mmCIF file of C-alpha atoms and ligand atoms in Angstrom:
data_model
loop_
_atom_site.group_PDB
_atom_site.id
_atom_site.type_symbol
_atom_site.label_atom_id
_atom_site.label_comp_id
_atom_site.label_asym_id
_atom_site.label_seq_id
_atom_site.Cartn_x
_atom_site.Cartn_y
_atom_site.Cartn_z
ATOM 1 C CA MET V 853 67.206 -6.349 70.714
ATOM 2 C CA ARG V 854 66.635 -9.597 68.440
ATOM 3 C CA ILE V 855 65.413 -8.628 64.747
ATOM 4 C CA ILE V 856 64.691 -11.724 62.852
ATOM 5 C CA LYS V 857 64.052 -11.210 59.320
ATOM 6 C CA THR V 858 61.565 -13.905 57.445
ATOM 7 C CA GLU V 859 60.787 -14.614 53.819
ATOM 8 C CA ASN V 860 56.801 -13.477 54.197
ATOM 9 C CA TYR V 861 53.744 -13.754 56.334
ATOM 10 C CA GLU V 862 53.540 -17.246 56.601
ATOM 11 C CA LYS V 863 57.104 -17.904 57.575
ATOM 12 C CA MET V 864 56.702 -14.963 59.967
ATOM 13 C CA SER V 865 53.968 -16.584 61.771
ATOM 14 C CA SER V 866 55.459 -19.875 62.076
ATOM 15 C CA VAL V 867 58.662 -18.466 63.452
ATOM 16 C CA ALA V 868 56.275 -16.259 65.900
ATOM 17 C CA ALA V 869 54.346 -19.649 66.929
ATOM 18 C CA ALA V 870 57.831 -21.646 67.674
ATOM 19 C CA ILE V 871 58.983 -19.010 70.053
ATOM 20 C CA VAL V 872 55.142 -18.986 71.830
ATOM 21 C CA GLY V 873 55.079 -22.521 71.402
ATOM 22 C CA ALA V 874 58.551 -23.305 73.084
ATOM 23 C CA GLN V 875 57.622 -20.961 75.928
ATOM 24 C CA ILE V 876 54.521 -23.077 76.888
ATOM 25 C CA VAL V 877 56.685 -26.032 76.428
ATOM 26 C CA LEU V 878 59.262 -25.124 78.690
ATOM 27 C CA LYS V 879 56.943 -23.246 81.160
ATOM 28 C CA PRO V 880 53.299 -25.158 80.910
ATOM 29 C CA SER V 881 51.920 -22.463 83.064
ATOM 30 C CA SER V 882 53.496 -19.461 81.250
ATOM 31 C CA VAL V 883 51.136 -16.374 81.386
ATOM 32 C CA LEU V 884 50.634 -14.993 77.436
ATOM 33 C CA GLY V 885 50.458 -11.413 76.869
ATOM 34 C CA LEU V 886 48.307 -11.465 73.653
ATOM 35 C CA ALA V 887 47.244 -9.295 70.686
ATOM 36 C CA THR V 888 44.474 -9.225 68.377
ATOM 37 C CA GLY V 889 44.885 -7.868 64.707
ATOM 38 C CA SER V 890 45.991 -9.397 61.173
ATOM 39 C CA SER V 891 49.511 -9.488 62.162
ATOM 40 C CA PRO V 892 48.973 -12.649 64.737
ATOM 41 C CA ILE V 893 46.369 -14.585 63.082
ATOM 42 C CA GLY V 894 48.768 -16.722 61.413
ATOM 43 C CA THR V 895 50.949 -17.092 64.396
ATOM 44 C CA TYR V 896 47.525 -18.529 66.253
ATOM 45 C CA LYS V 897 46.624 -20.639 63.014
ATOM 46 C CA SER V 898 50.084 -22.467 63.851
ATOM 47 C CA LEU V 899 49.818 -22.478 67.458
ATOM 48 C CA ILE V 900 46.326 -24.843 66.843
ATOM 49 C CA LYS V 901 48.179 -26.815 64.433
ATOM 50 C CA GLY V 902 50.941 -27.432 67.361
ATOM 51 C CA TYR V 903 48.088 -28.113 69.967
ATOM 52 C CA GLN V 904 46.174 -30.329 67.431
ATOM 53 C CA ASP V 905 49.552 -32.107 66.684
ATOM 54 C CA GLY V 906 49.630 -32.839 70.212
ATOM 55 C CA ILE V 907 52.984 -30.521 70.743
ATOM 56 C CA TYR V 908 51.410 -27.750 72.401
ATOM 57 C CA ASP V 909 49.447 -28.271 75.955
ATOM 58 C CA PHE V 910 47.281 -24.758 77.034
ATOM 59 C CA SER V 911 45.827 -26.753 79.874
ATOM 60 C CA GLN V 912 47.713 -24.494 82.497
ATOM 61 C CA VAL V 913 48.734 -21.294 80.181
ATOM 62 C CA LYS V 914 47.022 -17.953 81.232
ATOM 63 C CA THR V 915 46.526 -15.215 79.243
ATOM 64 C CA VAL V 916 45.905 -11.596 79.531
ATOM 65 C CA ASN V 917 45.392 -9.384 76.492
ATOM 66 C CA LEU V 918 46.707 -6.332 75.411
ATOM 67 C CA ASP V 919 43.677 -4.070 74.628
ATOM 68 C CA GLU V 920 39.727 -4.021 74.521
ATOM 69 C CA TYR V 921 37.555 -1.122 72.736
ATOM 70 C CA VAL V 922 35.222 0.401 74.878
ATOM 71 C CA GLY V 923 31.229 0.170 74.259
ATOM 72 C CA ILE V 924 30.940 -3.131 72.576
ATOM 73 C CA SER V 925 30.670 -6.463 74.315
ATOM 74 C CA GLY V 926 32.518 -9.860 74.060
ATOM 75 C CA GLU V 927 29.562 -11.142 72.262
ATOM 76 C CA ASN V 928 30.207 -8.307 69.718
ATOM 77 C CA GLU V 929 32.184 -9.952 66.842
ATOM 78 C CA ASN V 930 34.171 -6.657 66.577
ATOM 79 C CA SER V 931 35.266 -7.173 70.163
ATOM 80 C CA TYR V 932 38.831 -8.327 70.663
ATOM 81 C CA ARG V 933 37.306 -10.894 73.413
ATOM 82 C CA TYR V 934 35.352 -12.559 70.848
ATOM 83 C CA PHE V 935 38.490 -12.311 68.004
ATOM 84 C CA MET V 936 40.478 -14.015 70.853
ATOM 85 C CA ASN V 937 37.938 -16.677 71.116
ATOM 86 C CA ASP V 938 37.198 -17.051 67.481
ATOM 87 C CA ASN V 939 41.226 -16.759 66.044
ATOM 88 C CA LEU V 940 42.516 -19.256 69.201
ATOM 89 C CA PHE V 941 40.857 -19.815 72.527
ATOM 90 C CA ASN V 942 37.846 -22.051 70.693
ATOM 91 C CA TYR V 943 40.467 -24.338 69.209
ATOM 92 C CA VAL V 944 42.801 -25.370 71.866
ATOM 93 C CA ASN V 945 42.316 -26.809 75.434
ATOM 94 C CA ILE V 946 42.698 -23.456 77.090
ATOM 95 C CA ASP V 947 40.759 -22.855 80.224
ATOM 96 C CA LYS V 948 38.517 -19.861 79.181
ATOM 97 C CA ALA V 949 38.516 -18.747 83.051
ATOM 98 C CA ASN V 950 42.248 -18.055 82.634
ATOM 99 C CA THR V 951 42.101 -15.591 79.360
ATOM 100 C CA HIS V 952 41.683 -12.371 80.221
ATOM 101 C CA VAL V 953 40.381 -9.152 78.215
ATOM 102 C CA PRO V 954 39.774 -5.709 79.349
ATOM 103 C CA ASP V 955 36.016 -5.246 79.863
ATOM 104 C CA GLY V 956 34.943 -2.467 77.517
ATOM 105 C CA MET V 957 31.430 -2.253 78.864
ATOM 106 C CA ALA V 958 32.729 -1.830 82.409
ATOM 107 C CA ALA V 959 30.441 1.222 84.087
ATOM 108 C CA ASP V 960 33.451 2.723 86.024
ATOM 109 C CA LYS V 961 36.185 2.710 83.144
ATOM 110 C CA ASN V 962 38.916 4.250 85.907
ATOM 111 C CA ALA V 963 37.923 1.393 88.143
ATOM 112 C CA GLU V 964 38.459 -1.259 85.004
ATOM 113 C CA CYS V 965 42.094 -0.100 84.395
ATOM 114 C CA LYS V 966 42.960 -0.345 88.255
ATOM 115 C CA ARG V 967 41.520 -4.043 88.157
ATOM 116 C CA TYR V 968 42.807 -4.716 84.950
ATOM 117 C CA GLU V 969 46.510 -3.586 85.823
ATOM 118 C CA ASP V 970 46.185 -5.431 89.623
ATOM 119 C CA LEU V 971 45.193 -8.400 87.536
ATOM 120 C CA ALA V 972 48.354 -8.331 85.244
ATOM 121 C CA CYS V 973 50.480 -7.583 88.382
ATOM 122 C CA SER V 974 49.087 -10.282 90.127
ATOM 123 C CA MET V 975 49.852 -12.818 87.877
ATOM 124 C CA GLY V 976 53.535 -11.525 87.217
ATOM 125 C CA TYR V 977 52.834 -9.715 83.910
ATOM 126 C CA ALA V 978 53.444 -11.869 80.957
ATOM 127 C CA ASP V 979 56.329 -14.491 80.673
ATOM 128 C CA LEU V 980 55.799 -13.552 76.674
ATOM 129 C CA GLN V 981 53.887 -10.537 75.642
ATOM 130 C CA LEU V 982 53.152 -10.824 71.768
ATOM 131 C CA LEU V 983 52.877 -7.419 69.953
ATOM 132 C CA GLY V 984 51.808 -6.315 66.570
ATOM 133 C CA ILE V 985 52.717 -2.570 65.459
ATOM 134 C CA GLY V 986 50.770 0.283 63.778
ATOM 135 C CA GLN V 987 51.485 2.398 61.099
ATOM 136 C CA ASN V 988 52.173 5.330 63.231
ATOM 137 C CA GLY V 989 54.284 3.026 66.041
ATOM 138 C CA HIS V 990 51.522 2.366 68.174
ATOM 139 C CA ILE V 991 51.815 -0.876 70.775
ATOM 140 C CA GLY V 992 48.378 -2.065 72.210
ATOM 141 C CA PHE V 993 46.612 1.265 71.814
ATOM 142 C CA ASN V 994 49.367 3.328 73.188
ATOM 143 C CA GLU V 995 49.403 6.037 70.543
ATOM 144 C CA PRO V 996 52.128 8.577 69.846
ATOM 145 C CA LEU V 997 52.311 11.166 72.658
ATOM 146 C CA ASP V 998 54.997 13.431 74.185
ATOM 147 C CA TYR V 999 55.063 10.574 77.176
ATOM 148 C CA PHE V 1000 54.998 7.107 77.495
ATOM 149 C CA PRO V 1001 51.520 6.130 79.525
ATOM 150 C CA LEU V 1002 52.719 3.772 82.271
ATOM 151 C CA SER V 1003 49.905 1.579 83.241
ATOM 152 C CA VAL V 1004 46.799 0.352 81.627
ATOM 153 C CA HIS V 1005 44.593 3.657 80.832
ATOM 154 C CA GLU V 1006 41.469 4.414 78.447
ATOM 155 C CA VAL V 1007 42.516 5.893 75.387
ATOM 156 C CA ASP V 1008 41.055 8.077 72.615
ATOM 157 C CA LEU V 1009 42.002 6.408 69.196
ATOM 158 C CA THR V 1010 43.538 8.571 66.885
ATOM 159 C CA GLU V 1011 41.919 9.434 63.372
ATOM 160 C CA SER V 1012 44.466 6.668 61.570
ATOM 161 C CA THR V 1013 43.451 3.997 63.907
ATOM 162 C CA ILE V 1014 40.039 4.785 63.493
ATOM 163 C CA GLN V 1015 40.349 4.322 59.554
ATOM 164 C CA ALA V 1016 42.950 1.675 59.863
ATOM 165 C CA ASN V 1017 40.432 -0.385 62.267
ATOM 166 C CA SER V 1018 36.944 0.805 59.967
ATOM 167 C CA ARG V 1019 37.875 -2.380 57.583
ATOM 168 C CA LEU V 1020 36.275 -4.922 60.045
ATOM 169 C CA PHE V 1021 33.477 -3.022 60.703
ATOM 170 C CA GLU V 1022 30.254 -1.710 58.872
ATOM 171 C CA ASP V 1023 31.328 1.894 58.310
ATOM 172 C CA GLU V 1024 33.618 4.187 59.862
ATOM 173 C CA SER V 1025 31.232 5.677 62.353
ATOM 174 C CA GLN V 1026 30.907 2.217 63.989
ATOM 175 C CA VAL V 1027 34.404 2.045 65.581
ATOM 176 C CA PRO V 1028 34.375 2.705 69.003
ATOM 177 C CA ARG V 1029 36.374 6.078 69.939
ATOM 178 C CA THR V 1030 38.175 5.139 72.918
ATOM 179 C CA ALA V 1031 39.566 1.723 74.177
ATOM 180 C CA ILE V 1032 41.230 0.322 77.252
ATOM 181 C CA THR V 1033 44.729 -0.894 76.893
ATOM 182 C CA MET V 1034 48.061 -1.907 78.588
ATOM 183 C CA GLY V 1035 49.837 1.066 79.447
ATOM 184 C CA ILE V 1036 53.757 1.220 78.042
ATOM 185 C CA GLY V 1037 54.849 0.263 81.447
ATOM 186 C CA THR V 1038 52.664 -2.683 81.824
ATOM 187 C CA ILE V 1039 54.076 -4.138 78.288
ATOM 188 C CA MET V 1040 57.446 -3.781 79.025
ATOM 189 C CA GLN V 1041 57.081 -5.686 82.385
ATOM 190 C CA ALA V 1042 56.988 -8.810 80.328
ATOM 191 C CA LYS V 1043 59.684 -11.092 81.006
ATOM 192 C CA LYS V 1044 60.124 -11.461 76.992
ATOM 193 C CA LEU V 1045 58.361 -9.397 74.025
ATOM 194 C CA LEU V 1046 57.796 -10.902 70.538
ATOM 195 C CA LEU V 1047 56.626 -8.031 68.291
ATOM 196 C CA ILE V 1048 55.545 -9.621 64.750
ATOM 197 C CA ALA V 1049 55.533 -7.236 61.708
ATOM 198 C CA GLY V 1050 54.240 -7.811 58.051
ATOM 199 C CA ALA V 1051 56.145 -6.413 54.894
ATOM 200 C CA ASP V 1052 53.366 -3.610 54.838
ATOM 201 C CA LYS V 1053 55.367 -2.061 58.036
ATOM 202 C CA LYS V 1054 58.640 -1.765 56.827
ATOM 203 C CA ALA V 1055 59.072 1.780 56.956
ATOM 204 C CA ILE V 1056 57.965 2.295 60.672
ATOM 205 C CA ILE V 1057 59.762 -0.481 61.942
ATOM 206 C CA GLU V 1058 63.002 1.260 60.250
ATOM 207 C CA GLU V 1059 61.786 4.147 62.371
ATOM 208 C CA ALA V 1060 61.133 2.391 65.607
ATOM 209 C CA PHE V 1061 63.784 -0.242 65.727
ATOM 210 C CA TYR V 1062 66.803 1.767 63.786
ATOM 211 C CA GLY V 1063 65.774 5.126 65.046
ATOM 212 C CA LYS V 1064 65.781 7.313 68.164
ATOM 213 C CA ILE V 1065 63.699 6.219 71.337
ATOM 214 C CA THR V 1066 60.677 8.560 71.180
ATOM 215 C CA PRO V 1067 57.056 8.387 72.798
ATOM 216 C CA GLN V 1068 56.092 9.869 69.355
ATOM 217 C CA VAL V 1069 56.797 5.943 67.991
ATOM 218 C CA PRO V 1070 55.817 4.207 71.060
ATOM 219 C CA ALA V 1071 57.421 0.922 69.782
ATOM 220 C CA SER V 1072 60.739 2.508 69.992
ATOM 221 C CA ILE V 1073 60.892 1.564 73.630
ATOM 222 C CA LEU V 1074 61.271 -1.884 72.785
ATOM 223 C CA GLN V 1075 64.878 -1.062 72.532
ATOM 224 C CA LEU V 1076 65.342 -0.629 75.998
ATOM 225 C CA HIS V 1077 63.492 -4.065 76.921
ATOM 226 C CA ARG V 1078 66.428 -6.834 77.720
ATOM 227 C CA ASN V 1079 64.626 -9.973 75.685
ATOM 228 C CA ALA V 1080 62.416 -8.247 72.786
ATOM 229 C CA ILE V 1081 62.184 -10.321 69.569
ATOM 230 C CA VAL V 1082 60.935 -8.564 66.342
ATOM 231 C CA VAL V 1083 59.720 -11.102 63.815
ATOM 232 C CA ILE V 1084 59.438 -9.249 60.478
ATOM 233 C CA ALA V 1085 58.058 -10.410 57.171
ATOM 234 C CA GLU V 1086 60.112 -9.345 54.168
ATOM 235 C CA ASN V 1087 57.540 -9.751 51.607
HETATM 236 C C1 F6R E 2163 45.826 -5.305 68.904
HETATM 237 C C2 F6R E 2163 46.521 -4.247 68.955
HETATM 238 C C3 F6R E 2163 47.351 -3.264 67.981
HETATM 239 C C4 F6R E 2163 48.094 -3.990 66.531
HETATM 240 C C5 F6R E 2163 48.308 -2.923 65.729
HETATM 241 C C6 F6R E 2163 48.510 -3.970 64.485
HETATM 242 O O1 F6R E 2163 45.329 -6.071 70.191
HETATM 243 O O2 F6R E 2163 46.949 -3.561 70.253
HETATM 244 O O3 F6R E 2163 48.410 -2.693 68.666
HETATM 245 O O4 F6R E 2163 48.670 -4.570 67.196
HETATM 246 O O5 F6R E 2163 47.234 -1.999 65.568
HETATM 247 O O6 F6R E 2163 47.622 -4.372 63.729
HETATM 248 P P1 F6R E 2163 47.659 -5.115 62.449
HETATM 249 O O7 F6R E 2163 48.165 -6.307 63.030
HETATM 250 O O8 F6R E 2163 45.945 -5.733 62.336
HETATM 251 O O9 F6R E 2163 48.420 -4.879 61.616
#
């Protein structure tokens, strides 16, 4: 595992975008596993700039996102599909048909989980998976548990995640209570993992990457991945 320390959020974002960008320069048809949230916004901005400058070409890129809330549609501005369109896809030359997010409105959630795992598998899983980390060590929506969930599944969000995510909703009662997420197994299938974390994540970074590997800190499993990079902002 490589841990790269950067001065601040802007530098963290530029370093992460350079790693994602290099991936698509080296393999234009890369499958990118993508994340939402505050952490990757700067990375996406920097990738958009690289596209506008003619450095990055997304025309053959395929994407598969980590997760989606259950019960809100892609048109809802709090959905992760909306986030991806609004923060990256609408501003680069990616074919939206090649971008995938779980369907939070699917009538049969179990069937949707299976479809999404099969889809990721049929794409050969991600060449590079971008990740953020929750204050409790979650990755995707894999919350602390007694075991590492393997495949795509529906999950109950913990109180701390509901509270953390309520900043984007009108009030806490509007935050969906469940989500569909890639499992830890799905994430670990990626050929390369790139986790980014701002300065507010210092304590959990310490626990996850300098402590013991435990499903109580789901991100700690990254210590076992052959090609994991963590980019941290110090301030
Ligand atoms: C988002 C996701 C989450 C976030 C995590 C950190 O798709 O899967 O695990 O990466 O909650 O969120 P931020 O970046 O908002 O602190």
